[in-house]
C-alpha cells in the first residue's frame, strides 16, 4: 500500500468505529484518529513485549537445565513468601 505524501490513510474500521466514536464521546480521546493511533501504538508495544519474551524464552532454553536446583525447596519458599 502506498501512503500519500500528506501521510493520511483512509481505513475502514468496521465494527471498531463504534467503539472509537464512543471513546471520543466519553472524552478519552479528542478524535477518532487519536483513538486509532493509540490502538496502533498499543499493538506496537504488545509486539515489542512479545518479541522480548520469545527471545528470553529461547535464551533460557538454550542455557540448558540448572544443576543443583531443588524444585521442592523453591516451591516451599515461594508458598511461605508474602
PDB file of C-alpha atoms in Angstrom:
ATOM      1  CA  UNK A   1       0.000   0.000   0.000  1.00  0.00           C
ATOM      2  CA  UNK A   2       1.375   3.376  -0.959  1.00  0.00           C
ATOM      3  CA  UNK A   3       0.936   6.093   1.648  1.00  0.00           C
ATOM      4  CA  UNK A   4       0.093   9.533   0.275  1.00  0.00           C
ATOM      5  CA  UNK A   5       2.635  12.317   0.741  1.00  0.00           C
ATOM      6  CA  UNK A   6       0.499  14.017   3.377  1.00  0.00           C
ATOM      7  CA  UNK A   7       0.611  10.843   5.494  1.00  0.00           C
ATOM      8  CA  UNK A   8      -3.157  10.411   5.585  1.00  0.00           C
ATOM      9  CA  UNK A   9      -4.612   6.976   5.006  1.00  0.00           C
ATOM     10  CA  UNK A  10      -8.282   6.031   4.802  1.00  0.00           C
ATOM     11  CA  UNK A  11      -9.057   2.925   6.858  1.00  0.00           C
ATOM     12  CA  UNK A  12     -12.317   1.008   7.123  1.00  0.00           C
ATOM     13  CA  UNK A  13     -12.684   0.368  10.858  1.00  0.00           C
ATOM     14  CA  UNK A  14     -15.726  -1.856  10.529  1.00  0.00           C
ATOM     15  CA  UNK A  15     -17.298  -2.572  13.926  1.00  0.00           C
ATOM     16  CA  UNK A  16     -14.395  -0.878  15.713  1.00  0.00           C
ATOM     17  CA  UNK A  17     -15.594   2.521  14.519  1.00  0.00           C
ATOM     18  CA  UNK A  18     -18.466   2.470  17.027  1.00  0.00           C
ATOM     19  CA  UNK A  19     -16.002   1.783  19.851  1.00  0.00           C
ATOM     20  CA  UNK A  20     -13.763   4.617  18.722  1.00  0.00           C
ATOM     21  CA  UNK A  21     -16.673   7.024  18.486  1.00  0.00           C
ATOM     22  CA  UNK A  22     -17.847   6.026  21.984  1.00  0.00           C
ATOM     23  CA  UNK A  23     -14.365   6.609  23.414  1.00  0.00           C
ATOM     24  CA  UNK A  24     -14.268  10.050  21.772  1.00  0.00           C
ATOM     25  CA  UNK A  25     -17.754  10.868  23.113  1.00  0.00           C
ATOM     26  CA  UNK A  26     -16.629   9.830  26.613  1.00  0.00           C
ATOM     27  CA  UNK A  27     -13.702  12.224  26.332  1.00  0.00           C
ATOM     28  CA  UNK A  28     -10.962   9.606  26.395  1.00  0.00           C
ATOM     29  CA  UNK A  29      -9.706  10.780  23.006  1.00  0.00           C
ATOM     30  CA  UNK A  30     -10.061  14.064  21.126  1.00  0.00           C
ATOM     31  CA  UNK A  31     -10.756  12.384  17.787  1.00  0.00           C
ATOM     32  CA  UNK A  32     -11.234   9.036  16.109  1.00  0.00           C
ATOM     33  CA  UNK A  33      -7.772   9.428  14.563  1.00  0.00           C
ATOM     34  CA  UNK A  34      -6.259   9.840  18.022  1.00  0.00           C
ATOM     35  CA  UNK A  35      -8.047   6.697  19.238  1.00  0.00           C
ATOM     36  CA  UNK A  36      -6.737   4.756  16.223  1.00  0.00           C
ATOM     37  CA  UNK A  37      -3.182   5.982  16.826  1.00  0.00           C
ATOM     38  CA  UNK A  38      -3.440   4.894  20.460  1.00  0.00           C
ATOM     39  CA  UNK A  39      -4.626   1.456  19.376  1.00  0.00           C
ATOM     40  CA  UNK A  40      -1.785   1.080  16.882  1.00  0.00           C
ATOM     41  CA  UNK A  41       0.730   2.249  19.492  1.00  0.00           C
ATOM     42  CA  UNK A  42      -0.612  -0.413  21.894  1.00  0.00           C
ATOM     43  CA  UNK A  43      -0.291  -3.105  19.224  1.00  0.00           C
ATOM     44  CA  UNK A  44       3.288  -1.995  18.627  1.00  0.00           C
ATOM     45  CA  UNK A  45       4.081  -2.166  22.351  1.00  0.00           C
ATOM     46  CA  UNK A  46       2.451  -5.599  22.669  1.00  0.00           C
ATOM     47  CA  UNK A  47       4.516  -6.868  19.728  1.00  0.00           C
ATOM     48  CA  UNK A  48       7.705  -5.462  21.273  1.00  0.00           C
ATOM     49  CA  UNK A  49       6.980  -7.167  24.615  1.00  0.00           C
ATOM     50  CA  UNK A  50       6.100 -10.460  22.927  1.00  0.00           C
ATOM     51  CA  UNK A  51       9.298 -10.363  20.856  1.00  0.00           C
ATOM     52  CA  UNK A  52      11.311  -9.791  24.040  1.00  0.00           C
ATOM     53  CA  UNK A  53       9.571 -12.653  25.872  1.00  0.00           C
ATOM     54  CA  UNK A  54      10.205 -15.021  22.961  1.00  0.00           C
ATOM     55  CA  UNK A  55      13.878 -14.016  22.878  1.00  0.00           C
ATOM     56  CA  UNK A  56      14.208 -14.539  26.637  1.00  0.00           C
ATOM     57  CA  UNK A  57      12.453 -17.905  26.385  1.00  0.00           C
ATOM     58  CA  UNK A  58      14.810 -19.034  23.623  1.00  0.00           C
ATOM     59  CA  UNK A  59      17.812 -17.871  25.637  1.00  0.00           C
ATOM     60  CA  UNK A  60      16.523 -19.766  28.663  1.00  0.00           C
ATOM     61  CA  UNK A  61      16.033 -22.959  26.683  1.00  0.00           C
ATOM     62  CA  UNK A  62      19.472 -22.612  25.101  1.00  0.00           C
ATOM     63  CA  UNK A  63      21.096 -22.211  28.528  1.00  0.00           C
ATOM     64  CA  UNK A  64      20.248 -25.796  29.475  1.00  0.00           C
ATOM     65  CA  UNK A  65      18.998 -27.234  32.732  1.00  0.00           C
ATOM     66  CA  UNK A  66      20.104 -25.715  36.020  1.00  0.00           C
ATOM     67  CA  UNK A  67      22.190 -28.094  38.073  1.00  0.00           C
ATOM     68  CA  UNK A  68      21.539 -28.462  41.771  1.00  0.00           C
ATOM     69  CA  UNK A  69      18.149 -26.767  41.572  1.00  0.00           C
ATOM     70  CA  UNK A  70      15.716 -28.080  44.198  1.00  0.00           C
ATOM     71  CA  UNK A  71      12.207 -27.519  42.891  1.00  0.00           C
ATOM     72  CA  UNK A  72      10.610 -28.646  46.161  1.00  0.00           C
ATOM     73  CA  UNK A  73      12.606 -26.094  48.174  1.00  0.00           C
ATOM     74  CA  UNK A  74      11.763 -23.405  45.618  1.00  0.00           C
ATOM     75  CA  UNK A  75       8.040 -24.151  45.846  1.00  0.00           C
ATOM     76  CA  UNK A  76       8.191 -24.246  49.645  1.00  0.00           C
ATOM     77  CA  UNK A  77       9.958 -20.870  49.756  1.00  0.00           C
ATOM     78  CA  UNK A  78       7.507 -19.373  47.295  1.00  0.00           C
ATOM     79  CA  UNK A  79       4.475 -20.595  49.229  1.00  0.00           C
ATOM     80  CA  UNK A  80       5.717 -19.083  52.509  1.00  0.00           C
ATOM     81  CA  UNK A  81       6.814 -15.755  50.987  1.00  0.00           C
ATOM     82  CA  UNK A  82       4.385 -12.903  51.291  1.00  0.00           C
TER      83      UNK A  82
END
